[in-house]
CSV table of N, CA and C in Angstrom, one decimal:
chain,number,residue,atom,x,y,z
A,1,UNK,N,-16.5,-63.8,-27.2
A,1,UNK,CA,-17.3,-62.7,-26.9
A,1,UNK,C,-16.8,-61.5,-27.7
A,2,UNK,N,-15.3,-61.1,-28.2
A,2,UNK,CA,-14.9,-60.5,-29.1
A,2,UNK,C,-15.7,-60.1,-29.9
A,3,UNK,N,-16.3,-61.4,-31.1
A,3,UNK,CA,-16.9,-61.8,-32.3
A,3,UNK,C,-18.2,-61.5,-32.3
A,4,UNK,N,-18.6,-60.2,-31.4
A,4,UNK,CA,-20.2,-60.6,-31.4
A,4,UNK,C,-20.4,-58.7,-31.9
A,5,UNK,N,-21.4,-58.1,-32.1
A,5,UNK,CA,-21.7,-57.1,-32.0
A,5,UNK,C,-21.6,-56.4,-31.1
A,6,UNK,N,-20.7,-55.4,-30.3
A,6,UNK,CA,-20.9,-54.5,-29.5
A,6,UNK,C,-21.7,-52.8,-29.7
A,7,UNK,N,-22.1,-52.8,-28.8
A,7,UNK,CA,-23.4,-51.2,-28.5
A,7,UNK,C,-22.5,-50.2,-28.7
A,8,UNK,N,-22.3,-49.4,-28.9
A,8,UNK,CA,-21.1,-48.3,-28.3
A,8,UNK,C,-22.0,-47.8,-27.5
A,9,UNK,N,-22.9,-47.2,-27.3
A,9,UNK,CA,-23.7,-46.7,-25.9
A,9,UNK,C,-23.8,-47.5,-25.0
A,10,UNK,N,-24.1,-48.8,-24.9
A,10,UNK,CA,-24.0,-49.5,-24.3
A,10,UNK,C,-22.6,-49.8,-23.4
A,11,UNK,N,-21.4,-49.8,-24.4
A,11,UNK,CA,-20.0,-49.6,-24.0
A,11,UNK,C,-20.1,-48.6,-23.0
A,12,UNK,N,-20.7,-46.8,-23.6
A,12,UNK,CA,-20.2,-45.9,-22.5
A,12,UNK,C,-21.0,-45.9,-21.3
A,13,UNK,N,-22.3,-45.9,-21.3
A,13,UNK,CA,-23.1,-46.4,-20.2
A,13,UNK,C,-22.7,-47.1,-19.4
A,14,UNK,N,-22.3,-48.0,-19.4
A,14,UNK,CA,-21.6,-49.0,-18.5
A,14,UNK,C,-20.4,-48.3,-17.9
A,15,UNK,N,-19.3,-47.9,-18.5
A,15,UNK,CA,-18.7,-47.0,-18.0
A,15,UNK,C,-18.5,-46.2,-17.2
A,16,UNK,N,-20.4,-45.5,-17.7
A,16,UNK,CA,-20.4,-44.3,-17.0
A,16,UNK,C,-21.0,-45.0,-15.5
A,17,UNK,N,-21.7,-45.9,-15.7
A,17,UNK,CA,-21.8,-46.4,-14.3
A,17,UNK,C,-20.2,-46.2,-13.5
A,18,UNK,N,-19.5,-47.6,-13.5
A,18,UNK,CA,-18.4,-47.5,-13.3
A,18,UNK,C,-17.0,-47.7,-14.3
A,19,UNK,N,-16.0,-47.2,-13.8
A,19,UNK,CA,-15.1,-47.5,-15.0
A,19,UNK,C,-14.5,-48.7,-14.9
A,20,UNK,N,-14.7,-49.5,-16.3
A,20,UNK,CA,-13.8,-50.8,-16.1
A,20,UNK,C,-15.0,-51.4,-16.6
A,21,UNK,N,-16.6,-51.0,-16.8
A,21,UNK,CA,-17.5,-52.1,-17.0
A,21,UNK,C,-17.3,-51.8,-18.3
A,22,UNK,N,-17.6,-50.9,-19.0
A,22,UNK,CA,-17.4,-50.6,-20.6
A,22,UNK,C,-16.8,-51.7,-21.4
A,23,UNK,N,-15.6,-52.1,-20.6
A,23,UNK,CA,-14.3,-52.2,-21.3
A,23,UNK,C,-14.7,-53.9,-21.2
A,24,UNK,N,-15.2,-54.2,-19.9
A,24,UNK,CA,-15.6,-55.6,-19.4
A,24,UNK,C,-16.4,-56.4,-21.0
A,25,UNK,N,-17.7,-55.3,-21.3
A,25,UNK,CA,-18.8,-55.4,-22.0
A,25,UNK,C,-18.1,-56.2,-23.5
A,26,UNK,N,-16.9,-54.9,-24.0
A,26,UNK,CA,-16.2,-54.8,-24.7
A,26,UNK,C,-15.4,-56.2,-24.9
A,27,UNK,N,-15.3,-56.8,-23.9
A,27,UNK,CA,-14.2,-57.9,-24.1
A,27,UNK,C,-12.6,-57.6,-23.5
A,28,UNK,N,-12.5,-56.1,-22.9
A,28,UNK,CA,-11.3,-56.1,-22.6
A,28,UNK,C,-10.7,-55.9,-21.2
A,29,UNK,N,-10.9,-57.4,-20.5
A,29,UNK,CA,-11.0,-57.8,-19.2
A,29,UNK,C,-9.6,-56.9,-18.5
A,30,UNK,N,-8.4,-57.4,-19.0
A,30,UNK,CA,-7.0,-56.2,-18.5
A,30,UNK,C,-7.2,-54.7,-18.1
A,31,UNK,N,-7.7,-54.3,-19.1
A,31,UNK,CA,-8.1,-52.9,-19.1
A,31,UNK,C,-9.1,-52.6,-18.1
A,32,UNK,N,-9.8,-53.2,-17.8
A,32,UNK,CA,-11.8,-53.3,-17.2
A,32,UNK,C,-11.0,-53.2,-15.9
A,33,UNK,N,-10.4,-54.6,-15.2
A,33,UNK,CA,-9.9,-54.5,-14.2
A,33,UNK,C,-8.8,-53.4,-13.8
A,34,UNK,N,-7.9,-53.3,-14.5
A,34,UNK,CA,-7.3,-51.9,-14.2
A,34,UNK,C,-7.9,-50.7,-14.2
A,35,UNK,N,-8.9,-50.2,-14.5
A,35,UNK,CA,-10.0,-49.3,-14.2
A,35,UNK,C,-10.5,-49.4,-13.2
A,36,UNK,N,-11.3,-50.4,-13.1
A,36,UNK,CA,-11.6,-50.5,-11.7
A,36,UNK,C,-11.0,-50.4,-10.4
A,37,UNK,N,-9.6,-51.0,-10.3
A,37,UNK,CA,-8.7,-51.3,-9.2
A,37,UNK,C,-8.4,-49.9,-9.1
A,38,UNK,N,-8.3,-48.9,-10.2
A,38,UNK,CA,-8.2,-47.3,-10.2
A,38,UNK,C,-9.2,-46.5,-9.2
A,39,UNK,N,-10.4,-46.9,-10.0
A,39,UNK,CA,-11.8,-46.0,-9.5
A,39,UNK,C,-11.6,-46.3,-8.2
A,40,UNK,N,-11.2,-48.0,-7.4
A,40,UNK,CA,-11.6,-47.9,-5.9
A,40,UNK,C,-10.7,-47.1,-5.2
A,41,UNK,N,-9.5,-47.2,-5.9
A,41,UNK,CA,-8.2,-46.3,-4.8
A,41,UNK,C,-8.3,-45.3,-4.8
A,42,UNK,N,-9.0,-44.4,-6.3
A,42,UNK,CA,-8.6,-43.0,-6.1
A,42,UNK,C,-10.3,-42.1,-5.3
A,43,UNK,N,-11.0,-43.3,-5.2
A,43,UNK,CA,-12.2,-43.1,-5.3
A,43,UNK,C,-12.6,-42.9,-3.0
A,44,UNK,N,-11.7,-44.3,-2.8
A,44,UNK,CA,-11.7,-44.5,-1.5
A,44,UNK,C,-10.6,-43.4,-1.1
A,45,UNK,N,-9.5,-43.0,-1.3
A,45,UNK,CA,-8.7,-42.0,-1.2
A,45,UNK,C,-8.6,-40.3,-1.2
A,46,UNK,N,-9.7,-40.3,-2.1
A,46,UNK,CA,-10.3,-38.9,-2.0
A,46,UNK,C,-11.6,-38.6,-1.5
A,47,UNK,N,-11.7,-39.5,-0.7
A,47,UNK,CA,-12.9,-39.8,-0.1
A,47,UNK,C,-14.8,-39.2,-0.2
A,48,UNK,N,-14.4,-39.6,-1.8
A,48,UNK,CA,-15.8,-38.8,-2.7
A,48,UNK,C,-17.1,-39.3,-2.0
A,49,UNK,N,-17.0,-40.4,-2.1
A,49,UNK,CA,-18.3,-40.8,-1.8
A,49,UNK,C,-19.0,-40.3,-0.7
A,50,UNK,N,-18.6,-39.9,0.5
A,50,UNK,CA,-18.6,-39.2,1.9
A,50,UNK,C,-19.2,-37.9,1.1
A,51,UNK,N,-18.3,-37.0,0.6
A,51,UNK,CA,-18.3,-35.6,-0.2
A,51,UNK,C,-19.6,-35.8,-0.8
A,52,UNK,N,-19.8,-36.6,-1.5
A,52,UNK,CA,-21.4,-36.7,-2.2
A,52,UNK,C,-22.4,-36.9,-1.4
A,53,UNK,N,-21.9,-37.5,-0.2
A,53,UNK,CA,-23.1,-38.1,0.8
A,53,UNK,C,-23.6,-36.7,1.8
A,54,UNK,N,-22.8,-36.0,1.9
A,54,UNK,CA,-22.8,-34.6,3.0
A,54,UNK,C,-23.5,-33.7,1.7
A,55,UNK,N,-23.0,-33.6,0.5
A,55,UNK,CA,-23.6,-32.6,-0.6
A,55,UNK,C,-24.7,-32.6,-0.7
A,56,UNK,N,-25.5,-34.1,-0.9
A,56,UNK,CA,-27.2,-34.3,-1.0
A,56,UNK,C,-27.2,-34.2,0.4
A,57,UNK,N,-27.2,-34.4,1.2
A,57,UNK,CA,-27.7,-33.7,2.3
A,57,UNK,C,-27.9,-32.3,3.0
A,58,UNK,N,-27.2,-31.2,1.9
A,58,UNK,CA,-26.9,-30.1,2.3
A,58,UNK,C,-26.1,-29.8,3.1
A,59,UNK,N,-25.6,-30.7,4.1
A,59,UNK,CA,-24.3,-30.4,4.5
A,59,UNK,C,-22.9,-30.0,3.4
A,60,UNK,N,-23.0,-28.5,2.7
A,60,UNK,CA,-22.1,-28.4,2.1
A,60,UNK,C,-20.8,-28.1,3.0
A,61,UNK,N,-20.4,-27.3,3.7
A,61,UNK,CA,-19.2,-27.2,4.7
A,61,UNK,C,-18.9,-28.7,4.9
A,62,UNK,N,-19.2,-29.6,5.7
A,62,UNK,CA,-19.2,-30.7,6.0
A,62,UNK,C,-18.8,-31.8,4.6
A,63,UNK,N,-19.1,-31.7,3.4
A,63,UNK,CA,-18.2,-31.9,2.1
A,63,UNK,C,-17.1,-31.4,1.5
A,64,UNK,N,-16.8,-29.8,1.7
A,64,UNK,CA,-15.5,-29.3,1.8
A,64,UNK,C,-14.6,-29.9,2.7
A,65,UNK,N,-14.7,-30.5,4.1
A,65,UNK,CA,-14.0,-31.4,5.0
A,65,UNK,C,-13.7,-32.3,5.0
A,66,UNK,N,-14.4,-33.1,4.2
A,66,UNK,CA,-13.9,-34.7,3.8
A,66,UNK,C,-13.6,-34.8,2.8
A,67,UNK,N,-13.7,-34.1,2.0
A,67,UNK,CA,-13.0,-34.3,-0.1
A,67,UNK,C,-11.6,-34.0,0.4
A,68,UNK,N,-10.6,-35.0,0.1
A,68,UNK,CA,-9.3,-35.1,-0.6
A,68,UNK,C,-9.2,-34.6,-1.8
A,69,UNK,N,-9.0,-33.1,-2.1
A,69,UNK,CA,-8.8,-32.7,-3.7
A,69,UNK,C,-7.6,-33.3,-4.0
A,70,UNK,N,-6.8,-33.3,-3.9
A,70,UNK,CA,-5.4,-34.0,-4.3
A,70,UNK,C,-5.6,-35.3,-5.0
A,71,UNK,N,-6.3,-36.0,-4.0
A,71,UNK,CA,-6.7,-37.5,-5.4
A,71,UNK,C,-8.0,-37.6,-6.4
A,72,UNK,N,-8.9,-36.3,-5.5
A,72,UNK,CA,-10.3,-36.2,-6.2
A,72,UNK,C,-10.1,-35.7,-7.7
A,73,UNK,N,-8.9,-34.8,-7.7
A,73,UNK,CA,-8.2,-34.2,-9.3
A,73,UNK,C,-8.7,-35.5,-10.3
A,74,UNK,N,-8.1,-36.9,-9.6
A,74,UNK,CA,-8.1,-37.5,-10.5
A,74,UNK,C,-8.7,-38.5,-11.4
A,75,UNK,N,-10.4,-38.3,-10.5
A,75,UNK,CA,-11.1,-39.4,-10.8
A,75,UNK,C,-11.9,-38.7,-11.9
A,76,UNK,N,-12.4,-37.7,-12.6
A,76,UNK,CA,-12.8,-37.2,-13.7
A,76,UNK,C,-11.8,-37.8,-15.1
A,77,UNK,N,-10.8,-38.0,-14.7
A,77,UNK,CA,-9.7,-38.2,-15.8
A,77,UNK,C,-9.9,-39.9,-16.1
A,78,UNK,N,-10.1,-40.4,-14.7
A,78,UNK,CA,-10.4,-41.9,-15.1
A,78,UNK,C,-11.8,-41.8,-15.9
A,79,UNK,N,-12.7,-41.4,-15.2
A,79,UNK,CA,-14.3,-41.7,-15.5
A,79,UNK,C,-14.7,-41.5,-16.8
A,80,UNK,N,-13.5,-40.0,-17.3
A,80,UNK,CA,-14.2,-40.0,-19.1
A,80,UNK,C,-13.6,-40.3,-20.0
A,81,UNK,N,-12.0,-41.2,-19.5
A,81,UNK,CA,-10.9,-41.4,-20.2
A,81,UNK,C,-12.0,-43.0,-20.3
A,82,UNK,N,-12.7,-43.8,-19.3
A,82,UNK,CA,-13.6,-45.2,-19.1
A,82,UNK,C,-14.7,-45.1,-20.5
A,83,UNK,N,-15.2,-44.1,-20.6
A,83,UNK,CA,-16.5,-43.9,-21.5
A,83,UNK,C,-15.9,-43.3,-22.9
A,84,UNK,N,-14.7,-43.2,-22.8
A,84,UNK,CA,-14.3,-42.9,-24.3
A,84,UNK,C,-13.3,-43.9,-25.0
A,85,UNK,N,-12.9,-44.6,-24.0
A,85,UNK,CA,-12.5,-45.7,-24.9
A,85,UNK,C,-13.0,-46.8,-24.8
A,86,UNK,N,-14.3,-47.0,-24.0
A,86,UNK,CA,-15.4,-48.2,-24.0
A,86,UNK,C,-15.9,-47.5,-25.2
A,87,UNK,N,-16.9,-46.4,-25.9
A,87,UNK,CA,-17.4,-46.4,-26.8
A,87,UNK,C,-16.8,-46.6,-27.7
A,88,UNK,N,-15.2,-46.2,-28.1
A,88,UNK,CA,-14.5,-45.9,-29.4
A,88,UNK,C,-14.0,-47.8,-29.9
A,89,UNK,N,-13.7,-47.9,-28.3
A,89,UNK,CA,-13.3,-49.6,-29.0
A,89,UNK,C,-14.4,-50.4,-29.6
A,90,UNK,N,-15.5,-49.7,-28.7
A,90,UNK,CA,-17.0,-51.0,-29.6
A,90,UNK,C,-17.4,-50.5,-31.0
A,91,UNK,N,-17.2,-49.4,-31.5
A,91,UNK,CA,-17.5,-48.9,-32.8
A,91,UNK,C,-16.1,-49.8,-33.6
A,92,UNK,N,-14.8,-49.8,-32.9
A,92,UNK,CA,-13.5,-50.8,-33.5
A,92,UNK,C,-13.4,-52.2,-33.8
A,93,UNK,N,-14.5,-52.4,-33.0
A,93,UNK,CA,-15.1,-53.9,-33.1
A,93,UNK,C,-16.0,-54.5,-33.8
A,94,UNK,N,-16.9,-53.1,-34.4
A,94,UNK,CA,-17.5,-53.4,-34.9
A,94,UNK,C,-17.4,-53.1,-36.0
A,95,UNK,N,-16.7,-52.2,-36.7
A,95,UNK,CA,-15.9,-52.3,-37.9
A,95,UNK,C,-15.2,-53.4,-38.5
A,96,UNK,N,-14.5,-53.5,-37.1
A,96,UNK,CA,-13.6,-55.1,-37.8
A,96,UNK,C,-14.8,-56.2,-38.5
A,97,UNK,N,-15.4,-56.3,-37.4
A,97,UNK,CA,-16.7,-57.3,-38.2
A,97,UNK,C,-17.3,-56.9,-39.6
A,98,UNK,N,-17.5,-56.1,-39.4
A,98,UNK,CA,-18.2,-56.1,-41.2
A,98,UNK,C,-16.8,-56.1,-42.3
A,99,UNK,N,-15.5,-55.9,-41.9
A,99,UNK,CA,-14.8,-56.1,-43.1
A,99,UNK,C,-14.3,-57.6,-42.7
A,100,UNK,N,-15.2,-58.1,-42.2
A,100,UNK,CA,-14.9,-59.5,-42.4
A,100,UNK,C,-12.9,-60.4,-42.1
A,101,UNK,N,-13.1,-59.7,-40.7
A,101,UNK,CA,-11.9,-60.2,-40.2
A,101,UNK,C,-10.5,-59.1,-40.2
A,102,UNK,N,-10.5,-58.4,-41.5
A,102,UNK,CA,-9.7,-57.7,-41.9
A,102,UNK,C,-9.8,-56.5,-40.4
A,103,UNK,N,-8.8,-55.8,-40.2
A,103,UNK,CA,-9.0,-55.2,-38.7
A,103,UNK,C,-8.2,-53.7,-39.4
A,104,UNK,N,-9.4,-53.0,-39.3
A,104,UNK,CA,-8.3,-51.6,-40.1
A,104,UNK,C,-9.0,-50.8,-39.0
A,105,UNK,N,-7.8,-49.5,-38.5
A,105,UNK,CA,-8.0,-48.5,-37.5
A,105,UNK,C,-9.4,-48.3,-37.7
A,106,UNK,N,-9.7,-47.6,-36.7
A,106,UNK,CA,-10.2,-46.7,-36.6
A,106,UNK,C,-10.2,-45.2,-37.0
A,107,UNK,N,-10.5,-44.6,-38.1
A,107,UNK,CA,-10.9,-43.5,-38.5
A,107,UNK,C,-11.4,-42.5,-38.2
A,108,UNK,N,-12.2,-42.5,-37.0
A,108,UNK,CA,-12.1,-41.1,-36.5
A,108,UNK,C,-12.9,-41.6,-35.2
A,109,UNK,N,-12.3,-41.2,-34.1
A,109,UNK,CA,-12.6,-41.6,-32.9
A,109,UNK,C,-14.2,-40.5,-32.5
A,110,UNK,N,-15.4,-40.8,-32.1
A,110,UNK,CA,-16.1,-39.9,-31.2
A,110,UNK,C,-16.3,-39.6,-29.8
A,111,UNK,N,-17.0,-38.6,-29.9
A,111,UNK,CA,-16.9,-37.7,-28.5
A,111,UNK,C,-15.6,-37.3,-27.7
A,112,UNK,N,-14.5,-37.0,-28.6
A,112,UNK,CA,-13.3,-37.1,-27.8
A,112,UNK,C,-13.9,-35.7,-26.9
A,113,UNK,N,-14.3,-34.6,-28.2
A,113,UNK,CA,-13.8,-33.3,-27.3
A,113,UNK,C,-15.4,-32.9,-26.3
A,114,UNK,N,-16.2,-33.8,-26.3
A,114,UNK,CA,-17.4,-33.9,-25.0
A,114,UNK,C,-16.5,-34.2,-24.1
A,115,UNK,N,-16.1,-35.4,-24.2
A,115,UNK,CA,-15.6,-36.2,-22.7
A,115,UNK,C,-14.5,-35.0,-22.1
A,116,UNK,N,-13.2,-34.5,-23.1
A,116,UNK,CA,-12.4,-34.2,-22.6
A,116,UNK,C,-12.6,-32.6,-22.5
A,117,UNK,N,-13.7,-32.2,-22.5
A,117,UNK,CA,-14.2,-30.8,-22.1
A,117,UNK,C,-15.0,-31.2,-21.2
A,118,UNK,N,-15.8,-32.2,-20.4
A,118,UNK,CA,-15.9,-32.8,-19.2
A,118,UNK,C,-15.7,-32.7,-18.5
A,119,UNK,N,-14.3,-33.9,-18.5
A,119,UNK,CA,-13.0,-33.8,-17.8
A,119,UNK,C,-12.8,-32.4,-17.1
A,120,UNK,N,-12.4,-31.7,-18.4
A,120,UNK,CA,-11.4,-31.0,-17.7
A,120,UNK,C,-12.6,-30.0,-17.3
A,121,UNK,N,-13.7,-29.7,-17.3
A,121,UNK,CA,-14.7,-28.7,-16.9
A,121,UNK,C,-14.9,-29.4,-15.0
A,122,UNK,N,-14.8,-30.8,-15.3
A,122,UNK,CA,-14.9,-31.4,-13.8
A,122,UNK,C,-14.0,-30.8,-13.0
A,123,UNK,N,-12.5,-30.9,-13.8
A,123,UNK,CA,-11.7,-30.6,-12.7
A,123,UNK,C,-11.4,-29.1,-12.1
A,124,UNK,N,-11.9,-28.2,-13.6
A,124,UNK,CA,-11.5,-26.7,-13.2
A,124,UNK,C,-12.5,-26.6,-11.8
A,125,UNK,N,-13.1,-27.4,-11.8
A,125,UNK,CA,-14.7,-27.3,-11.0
A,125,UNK,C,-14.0,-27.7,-9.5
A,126,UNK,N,-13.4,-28.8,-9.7
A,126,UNK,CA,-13.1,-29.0,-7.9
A,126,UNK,C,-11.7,-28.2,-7.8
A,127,UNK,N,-11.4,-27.4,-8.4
A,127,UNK,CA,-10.1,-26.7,-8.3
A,127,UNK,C,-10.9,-25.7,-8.1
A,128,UNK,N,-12.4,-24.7,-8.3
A,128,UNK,CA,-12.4,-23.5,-8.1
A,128,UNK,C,-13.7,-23.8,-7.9
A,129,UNK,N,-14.1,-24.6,-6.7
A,129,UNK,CA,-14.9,-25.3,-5.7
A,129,UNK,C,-15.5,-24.5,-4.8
A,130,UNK,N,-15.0,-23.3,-5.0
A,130,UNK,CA,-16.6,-22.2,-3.7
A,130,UNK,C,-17.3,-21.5,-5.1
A,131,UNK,N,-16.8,-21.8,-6.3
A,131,UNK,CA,-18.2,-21.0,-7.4
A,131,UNK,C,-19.8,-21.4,-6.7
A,132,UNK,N,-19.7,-22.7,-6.9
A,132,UNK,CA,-21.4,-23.1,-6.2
A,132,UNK,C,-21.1,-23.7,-4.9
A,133,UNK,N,-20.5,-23.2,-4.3
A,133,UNK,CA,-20.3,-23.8,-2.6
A,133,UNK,C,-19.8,-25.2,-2.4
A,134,UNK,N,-20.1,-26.4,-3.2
A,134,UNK,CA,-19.8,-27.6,-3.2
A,134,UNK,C,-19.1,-28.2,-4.1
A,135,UNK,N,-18.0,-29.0,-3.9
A,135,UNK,CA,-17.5,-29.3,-4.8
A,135,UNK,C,-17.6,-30.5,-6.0
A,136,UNK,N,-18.8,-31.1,-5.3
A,136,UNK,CA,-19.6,-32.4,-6.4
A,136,UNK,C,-20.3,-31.3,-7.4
A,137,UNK,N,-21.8,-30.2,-6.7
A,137,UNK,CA,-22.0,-29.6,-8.0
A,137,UNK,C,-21.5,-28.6,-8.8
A,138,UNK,N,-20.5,-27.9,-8.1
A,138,UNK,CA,-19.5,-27.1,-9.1
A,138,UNK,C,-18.5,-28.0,-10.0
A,139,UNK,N,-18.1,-29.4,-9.7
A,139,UNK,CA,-17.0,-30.2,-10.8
A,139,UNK,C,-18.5,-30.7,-11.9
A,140,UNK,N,-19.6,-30.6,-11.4
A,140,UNK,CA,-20.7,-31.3,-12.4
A,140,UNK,C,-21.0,-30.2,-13.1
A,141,UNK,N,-21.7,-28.9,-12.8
A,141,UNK,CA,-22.0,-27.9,-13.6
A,141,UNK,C,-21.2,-27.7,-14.5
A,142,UNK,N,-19.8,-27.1,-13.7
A,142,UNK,CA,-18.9,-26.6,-14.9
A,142,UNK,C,-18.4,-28.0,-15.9
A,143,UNK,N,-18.4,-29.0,-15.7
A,143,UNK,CA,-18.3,-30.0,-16.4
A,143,UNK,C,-19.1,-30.2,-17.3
A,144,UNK,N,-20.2,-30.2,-17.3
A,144,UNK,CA,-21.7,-30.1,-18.3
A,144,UNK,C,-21.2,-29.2,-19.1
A,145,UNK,N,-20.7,-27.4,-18.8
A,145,UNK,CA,-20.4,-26.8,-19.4
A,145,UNK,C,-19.0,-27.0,-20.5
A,146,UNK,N,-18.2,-27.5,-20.2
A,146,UNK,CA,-17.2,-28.0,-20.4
A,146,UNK,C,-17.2,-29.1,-21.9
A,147,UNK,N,-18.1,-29.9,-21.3
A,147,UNK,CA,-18.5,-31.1,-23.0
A,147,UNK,C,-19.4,-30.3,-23.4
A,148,UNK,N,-20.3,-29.0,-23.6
A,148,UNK,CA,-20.8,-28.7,-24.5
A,148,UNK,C,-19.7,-28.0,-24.9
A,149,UNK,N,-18.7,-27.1,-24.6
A,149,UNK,CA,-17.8,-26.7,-25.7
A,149,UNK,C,-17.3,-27.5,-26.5
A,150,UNK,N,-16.7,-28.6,-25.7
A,150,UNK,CA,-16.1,-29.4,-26.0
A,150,UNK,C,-16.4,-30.1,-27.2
A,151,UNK,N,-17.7,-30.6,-27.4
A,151,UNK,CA,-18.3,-30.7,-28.2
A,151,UNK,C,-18.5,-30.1,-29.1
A,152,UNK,N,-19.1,-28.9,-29.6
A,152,UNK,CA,-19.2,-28.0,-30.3
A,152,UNK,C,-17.5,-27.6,-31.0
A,153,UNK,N,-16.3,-27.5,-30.1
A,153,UNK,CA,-15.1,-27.6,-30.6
A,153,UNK,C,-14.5,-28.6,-31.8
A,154,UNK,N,-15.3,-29.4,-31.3
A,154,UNK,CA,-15.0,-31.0,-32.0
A,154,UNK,C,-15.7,-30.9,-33.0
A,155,UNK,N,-16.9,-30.4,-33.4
A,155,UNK,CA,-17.7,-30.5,-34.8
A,155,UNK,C,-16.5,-29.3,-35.5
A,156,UNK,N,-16.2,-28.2,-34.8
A,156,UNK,CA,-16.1,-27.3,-35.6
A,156,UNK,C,-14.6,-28.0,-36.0
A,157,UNK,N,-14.2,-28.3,-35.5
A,157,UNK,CA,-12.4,-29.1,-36.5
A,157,UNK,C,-13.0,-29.9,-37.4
A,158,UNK,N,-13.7,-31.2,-36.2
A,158,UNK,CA,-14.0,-32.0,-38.1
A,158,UNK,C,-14.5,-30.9,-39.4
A,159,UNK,N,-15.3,-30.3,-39.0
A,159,UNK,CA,-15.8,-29.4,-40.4
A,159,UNK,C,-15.0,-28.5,-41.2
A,160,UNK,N,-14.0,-28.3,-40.6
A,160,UNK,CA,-12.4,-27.7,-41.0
A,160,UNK,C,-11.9,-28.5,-41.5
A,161,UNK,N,-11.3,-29.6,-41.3
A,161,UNK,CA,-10.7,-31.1,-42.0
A,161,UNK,C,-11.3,-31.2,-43.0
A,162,UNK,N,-12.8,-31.4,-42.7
A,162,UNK,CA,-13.4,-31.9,-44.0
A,162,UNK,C,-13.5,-31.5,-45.3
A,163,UNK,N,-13.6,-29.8,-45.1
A,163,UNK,CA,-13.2,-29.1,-46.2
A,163,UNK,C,-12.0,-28.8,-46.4
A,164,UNK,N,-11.1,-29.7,-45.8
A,164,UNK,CA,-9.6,-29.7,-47.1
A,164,UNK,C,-9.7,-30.7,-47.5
């Protein structure tokens, strides 16, 4: 399964579903399962899924009450740490294939500074969780906000690098 073409979209999508499938996609079962066995502990632990279930319902008070921030810190950090190195490894894979076995790094990793202006846009977000009353759409807003810097950061170095 190695040896075949992998998607890199395909890699993060999967991902972004849950983390651990990217990696699955990818061929890298150790990793896939350790993601996963992650997402359900920190996921059942911080008892998100409840917090999201009261948030679309409008019960926002009622989501402030059942979110465990203490473990919820941590599942932003799995989710886009899942979709950046499911994408980055299938672009790795798929380099190796065209040089015909030969296996040279990877060269320049993408979306680092999306994902990890995400991340950390997610977490400023459940850390300063009465901006929009709830803490699913405040760690999402400011996280959206977050990978567009992030992003935009990241062009602006490579374009710095490039011209030395």
């Amino acid at each position: 399964m190695k040896n075949r073409y992998k998607s890199p979209w395909s890699a993060l999508l999967w991902s972004f579903v849950l983390p651990g499938f990217g990696q699955f996609y990818n061929g890298q079962l150790f990793i896939g399962f350790v993601l996963m066995v992650l997402e359900v502990l920190i996921n059942y632990s911080s008892n998100l899924n409840m917090a999201i279930y009261h948030t679309f319902r409008g019960e926002l008070h009622q989501a402030h009450k059942v979110v465990h921030y203490n473990w919820g810190l941590f599942y932003p950090s799995l989710w886009g740490y899942g979709m950046w190195q499911a994408y980055n490894q299938a672009i790795c894979i798929n380099d190796t294939l065209r040089e015909n076995g030969i296996n040279e790094p990877l060269k320049k990793a993408k979306f680092t500074g999306m994902l990890f202006g995400s991340v950390a846009g997610m977490v400023m977000g459940l850390f300063f969780q009465f901006i929009f009353i709830s803490p699913v759409y405040t760690g999402l807003v400011i996280g959206v906000i977050g990978a567009i810097f992030g992003h935009l950061l990241e062009k602006i170095i490579y374009k710095i690098i490039s011209r030395q």
